[in-house]
Short mmCIF file of C-alpha atoms in Angstrom, two decimals:
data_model
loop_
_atom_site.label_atom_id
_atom_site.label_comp_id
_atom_site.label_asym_id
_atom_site.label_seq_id
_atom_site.Cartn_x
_atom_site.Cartn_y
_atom_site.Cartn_z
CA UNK A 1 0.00 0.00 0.00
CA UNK A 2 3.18 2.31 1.34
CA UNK A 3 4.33 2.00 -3.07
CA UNK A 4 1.49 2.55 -4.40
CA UNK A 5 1.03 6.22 -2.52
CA UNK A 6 4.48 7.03 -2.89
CA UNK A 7 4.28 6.41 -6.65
CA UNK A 8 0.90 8.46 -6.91
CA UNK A 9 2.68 11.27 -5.00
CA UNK A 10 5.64 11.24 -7.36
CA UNK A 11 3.28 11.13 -10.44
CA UNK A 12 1.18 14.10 -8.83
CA UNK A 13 4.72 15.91 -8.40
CA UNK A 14 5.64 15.52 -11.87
CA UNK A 15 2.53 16.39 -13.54
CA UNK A 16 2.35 19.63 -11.46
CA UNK A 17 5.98 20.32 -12.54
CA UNK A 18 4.83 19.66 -15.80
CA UNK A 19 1.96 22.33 -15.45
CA UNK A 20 4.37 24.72 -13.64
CA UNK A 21 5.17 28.07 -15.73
CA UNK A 22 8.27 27.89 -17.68
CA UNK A 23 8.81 31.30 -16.42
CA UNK A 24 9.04 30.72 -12.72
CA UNK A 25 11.67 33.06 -11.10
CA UNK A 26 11.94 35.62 -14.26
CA UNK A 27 11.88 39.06 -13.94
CA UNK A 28 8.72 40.96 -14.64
CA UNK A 29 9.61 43.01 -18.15
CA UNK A 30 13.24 40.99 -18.65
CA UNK A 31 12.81 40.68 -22.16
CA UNK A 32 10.78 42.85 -25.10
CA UNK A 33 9.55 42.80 -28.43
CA UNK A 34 7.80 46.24 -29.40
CA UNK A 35 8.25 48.49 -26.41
CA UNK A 36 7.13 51.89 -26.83
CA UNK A 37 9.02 54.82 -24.38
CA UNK A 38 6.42 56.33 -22.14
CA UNK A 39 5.96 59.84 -21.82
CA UNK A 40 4.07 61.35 -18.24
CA UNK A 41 1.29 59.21 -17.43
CA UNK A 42 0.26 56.87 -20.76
CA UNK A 43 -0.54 53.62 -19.24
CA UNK A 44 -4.41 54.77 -19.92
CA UNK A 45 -6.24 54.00 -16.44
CA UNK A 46 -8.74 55.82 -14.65
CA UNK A 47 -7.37 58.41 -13.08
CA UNK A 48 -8.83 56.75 -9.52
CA UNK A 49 -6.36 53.66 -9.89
CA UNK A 50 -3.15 54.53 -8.19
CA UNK A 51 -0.75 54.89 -10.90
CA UNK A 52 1.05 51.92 -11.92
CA UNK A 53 4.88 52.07 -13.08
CA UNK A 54 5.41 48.12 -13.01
CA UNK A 55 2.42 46.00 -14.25
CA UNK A 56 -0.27 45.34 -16.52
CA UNK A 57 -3.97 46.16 -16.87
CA UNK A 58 -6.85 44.74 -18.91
CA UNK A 59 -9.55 47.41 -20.18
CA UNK A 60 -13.23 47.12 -21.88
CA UNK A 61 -14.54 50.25 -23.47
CA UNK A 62 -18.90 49.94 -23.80
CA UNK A 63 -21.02 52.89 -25.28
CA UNK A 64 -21.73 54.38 -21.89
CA UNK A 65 -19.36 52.00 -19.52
CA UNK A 66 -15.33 51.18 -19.31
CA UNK A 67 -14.49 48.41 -17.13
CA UNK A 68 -10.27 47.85 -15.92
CA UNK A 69 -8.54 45.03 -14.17
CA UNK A 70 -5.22 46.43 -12.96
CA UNK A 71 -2.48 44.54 -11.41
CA UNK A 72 0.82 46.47 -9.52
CA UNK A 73 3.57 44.22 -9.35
CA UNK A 74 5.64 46.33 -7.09
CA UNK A 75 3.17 47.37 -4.93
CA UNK A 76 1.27 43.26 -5.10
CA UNK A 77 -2.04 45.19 -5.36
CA UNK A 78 -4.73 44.14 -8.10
CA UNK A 79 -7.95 47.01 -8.83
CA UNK A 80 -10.48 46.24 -10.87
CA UNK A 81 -12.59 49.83 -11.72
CA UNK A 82 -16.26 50.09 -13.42
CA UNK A 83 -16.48 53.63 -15.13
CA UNK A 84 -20.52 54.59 -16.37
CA UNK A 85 -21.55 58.00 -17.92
CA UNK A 86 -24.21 58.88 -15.55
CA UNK A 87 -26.50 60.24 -18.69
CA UNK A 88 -25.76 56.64 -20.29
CA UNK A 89 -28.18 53.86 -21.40
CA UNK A 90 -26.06 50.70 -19.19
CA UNK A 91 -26.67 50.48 -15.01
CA UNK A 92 -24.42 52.23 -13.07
CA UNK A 93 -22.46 50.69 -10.86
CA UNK A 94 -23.00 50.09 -7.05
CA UNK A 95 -22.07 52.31 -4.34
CA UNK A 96 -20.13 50.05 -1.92
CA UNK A 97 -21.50 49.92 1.54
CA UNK A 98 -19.81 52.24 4.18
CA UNK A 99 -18.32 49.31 5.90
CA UNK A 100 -16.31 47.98 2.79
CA UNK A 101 -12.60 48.92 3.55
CA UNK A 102 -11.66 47.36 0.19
CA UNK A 103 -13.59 49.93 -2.30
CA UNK A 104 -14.73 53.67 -2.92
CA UNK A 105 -17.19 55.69 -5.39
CA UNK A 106 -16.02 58.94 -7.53
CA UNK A 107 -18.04 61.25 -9.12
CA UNK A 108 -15.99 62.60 -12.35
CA UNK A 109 -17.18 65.60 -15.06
CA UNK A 110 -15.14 65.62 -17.96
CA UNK A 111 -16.74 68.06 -21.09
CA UNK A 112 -19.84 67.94 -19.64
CA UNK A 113 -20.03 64.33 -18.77
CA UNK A 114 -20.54 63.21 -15.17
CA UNK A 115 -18.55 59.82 -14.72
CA UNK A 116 -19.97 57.13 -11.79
CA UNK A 117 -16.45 55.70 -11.07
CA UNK A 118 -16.44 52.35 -8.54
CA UNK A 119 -12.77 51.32 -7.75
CA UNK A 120 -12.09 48.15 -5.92
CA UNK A 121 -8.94 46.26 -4.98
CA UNK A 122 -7.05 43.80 -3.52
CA UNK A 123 -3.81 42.58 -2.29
CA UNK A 124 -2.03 40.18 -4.17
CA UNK A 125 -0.81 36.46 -3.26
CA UNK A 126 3.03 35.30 -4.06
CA UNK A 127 1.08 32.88 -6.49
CA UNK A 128 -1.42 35.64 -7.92
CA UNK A 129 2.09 37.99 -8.31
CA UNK A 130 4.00 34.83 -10.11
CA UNK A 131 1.09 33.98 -12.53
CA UNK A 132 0.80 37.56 -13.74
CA UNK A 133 4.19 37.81 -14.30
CA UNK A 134 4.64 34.72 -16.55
CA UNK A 135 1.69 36.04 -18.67
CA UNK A 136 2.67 39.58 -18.65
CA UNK A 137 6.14 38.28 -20.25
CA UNK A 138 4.68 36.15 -22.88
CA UNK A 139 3.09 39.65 -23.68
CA UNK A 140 6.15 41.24 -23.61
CA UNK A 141 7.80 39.13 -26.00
CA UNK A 142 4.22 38.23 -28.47
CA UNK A 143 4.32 39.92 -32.17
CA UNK A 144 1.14 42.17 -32.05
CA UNK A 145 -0.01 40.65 -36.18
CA UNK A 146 -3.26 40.09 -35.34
CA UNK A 147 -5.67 39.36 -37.97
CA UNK A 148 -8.65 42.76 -37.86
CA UNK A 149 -12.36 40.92 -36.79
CA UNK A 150 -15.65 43.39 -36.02
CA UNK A 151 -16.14 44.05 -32.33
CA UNK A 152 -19.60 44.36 -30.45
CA UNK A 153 -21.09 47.95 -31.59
CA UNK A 154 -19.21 50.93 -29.52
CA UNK A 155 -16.45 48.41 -28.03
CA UNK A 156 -13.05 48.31 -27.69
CA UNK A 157 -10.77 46.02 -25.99
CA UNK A 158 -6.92 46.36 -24.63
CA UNK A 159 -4.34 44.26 -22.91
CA UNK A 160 -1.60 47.30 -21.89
CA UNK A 161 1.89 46.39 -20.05
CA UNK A 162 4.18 48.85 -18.74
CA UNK A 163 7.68 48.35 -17.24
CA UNK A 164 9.25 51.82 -15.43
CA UNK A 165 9.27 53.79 -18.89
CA UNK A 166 8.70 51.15 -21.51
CA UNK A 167 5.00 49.96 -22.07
CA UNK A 168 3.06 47.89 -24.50
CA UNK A 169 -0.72 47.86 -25.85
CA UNK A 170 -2.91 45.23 -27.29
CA UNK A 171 -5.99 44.85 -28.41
CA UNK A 172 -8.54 47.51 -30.30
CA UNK A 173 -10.41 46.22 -32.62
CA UNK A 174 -8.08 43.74 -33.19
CA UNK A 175 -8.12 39.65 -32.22
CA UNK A 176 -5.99 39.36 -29.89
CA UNK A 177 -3.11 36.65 -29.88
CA UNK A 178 -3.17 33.67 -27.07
CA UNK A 179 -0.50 35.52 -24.88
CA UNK A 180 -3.06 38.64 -24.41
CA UNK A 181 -6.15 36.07 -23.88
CA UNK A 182 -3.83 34.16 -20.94
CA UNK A 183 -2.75 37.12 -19.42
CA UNK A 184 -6.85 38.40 -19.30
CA UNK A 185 -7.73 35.57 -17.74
CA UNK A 186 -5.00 35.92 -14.88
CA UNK A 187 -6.02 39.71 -14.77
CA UNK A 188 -10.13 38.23 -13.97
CA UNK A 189 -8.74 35.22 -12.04
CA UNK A 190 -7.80 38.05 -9.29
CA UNK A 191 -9.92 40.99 -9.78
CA UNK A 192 -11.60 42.62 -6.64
CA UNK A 193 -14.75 41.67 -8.19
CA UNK A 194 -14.35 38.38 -8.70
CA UNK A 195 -13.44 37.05 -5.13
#
């Protein structure tokens, strides 16, 4: 009985090595293809996301709503926002209750425009920081040929990186490659939102 659970354990061991990122211990950034110099503040967030000089961010563009998943590697923080035009046609978001440590509502005018802005966020696990990382280099390093499709009506979509003063965009109304999808779904796997 002893063999057969230490050969199951060993199997188990080698099929999660197997499954383990072939990045594991690489620098966030290490390596580029396509980096653009930043000038002042370009990563593109809300302006209620603490600005982010090491990470990533995913970001939806709606006719009346924007939604962004941000993740700061330095700071191991994750934000996920939900920007609606108040004179809009889609819900606004919630208010969060006065007890919720972990979120806050703005009220933004911009030409005319009054902005309901909901920021959450949350701090990041050694595992949440590692994932991001690996996918955020496979970005890094992806050729951005992507083949032009048609979008929803009024949306957009972007996968952005930025590293100190280099950053990188994705996205538009563009397909987007299997790096950009990967590195989305770690972006929702640890959104504020989502947990």
């Amino acid at each position: 009985m002893r063999y057969i659970v230490v050969v199951v354990m060993a199997w188990m061991l080698s099929a999660c090595a197997s499954v383990a990122p072939a990045c594991r211990g690489q620098q966030f950034g290490a390596i580029k293809v396509e980096p653009v110099g930043v000038t002042g503040k370009v990563f593109g967030l809300p302006p209620e996301i603490p600005e982010i000089t090491r990470g990533m961010a995913f970001e939806s563009s709606g006719f009346s709503c924007g939604s962004t998943v941000a993740a700061d590697i330095e700071r191991r923080m994750a934000y996920s926002a939900r920007d609606c035009s108040k004179e809009g046609s889609e819900p606004l978001p919630e208010a969060p209750a006065p007890s919720d440590k972990f979120a806050a509502s703005f009220t933004r005018t911009e030409s005319g425009v009054t902005h309901i802005i909901v920021v959450r966020w949350v701090k990041l696990s050694e595992s949440d920081v590692a994932r991001l990382v690996c996918a955020g280099n496979a970005v890094w390093t992806a050729k951005s040929k992507f083949r032009e499709y048609v979008v929803p009506p009024h949306s957009v979509s972007y996968v952005r990186l930025r590293d100190q003063q280099s950053y990188k965009d994705q996205g538009g109304a563009t397909e987007m490659g299997p790096e950009a999808k990967e590195l989305i779904r770690a972006l929702e796997h640890v959104a504020p939102a989502n947990r």
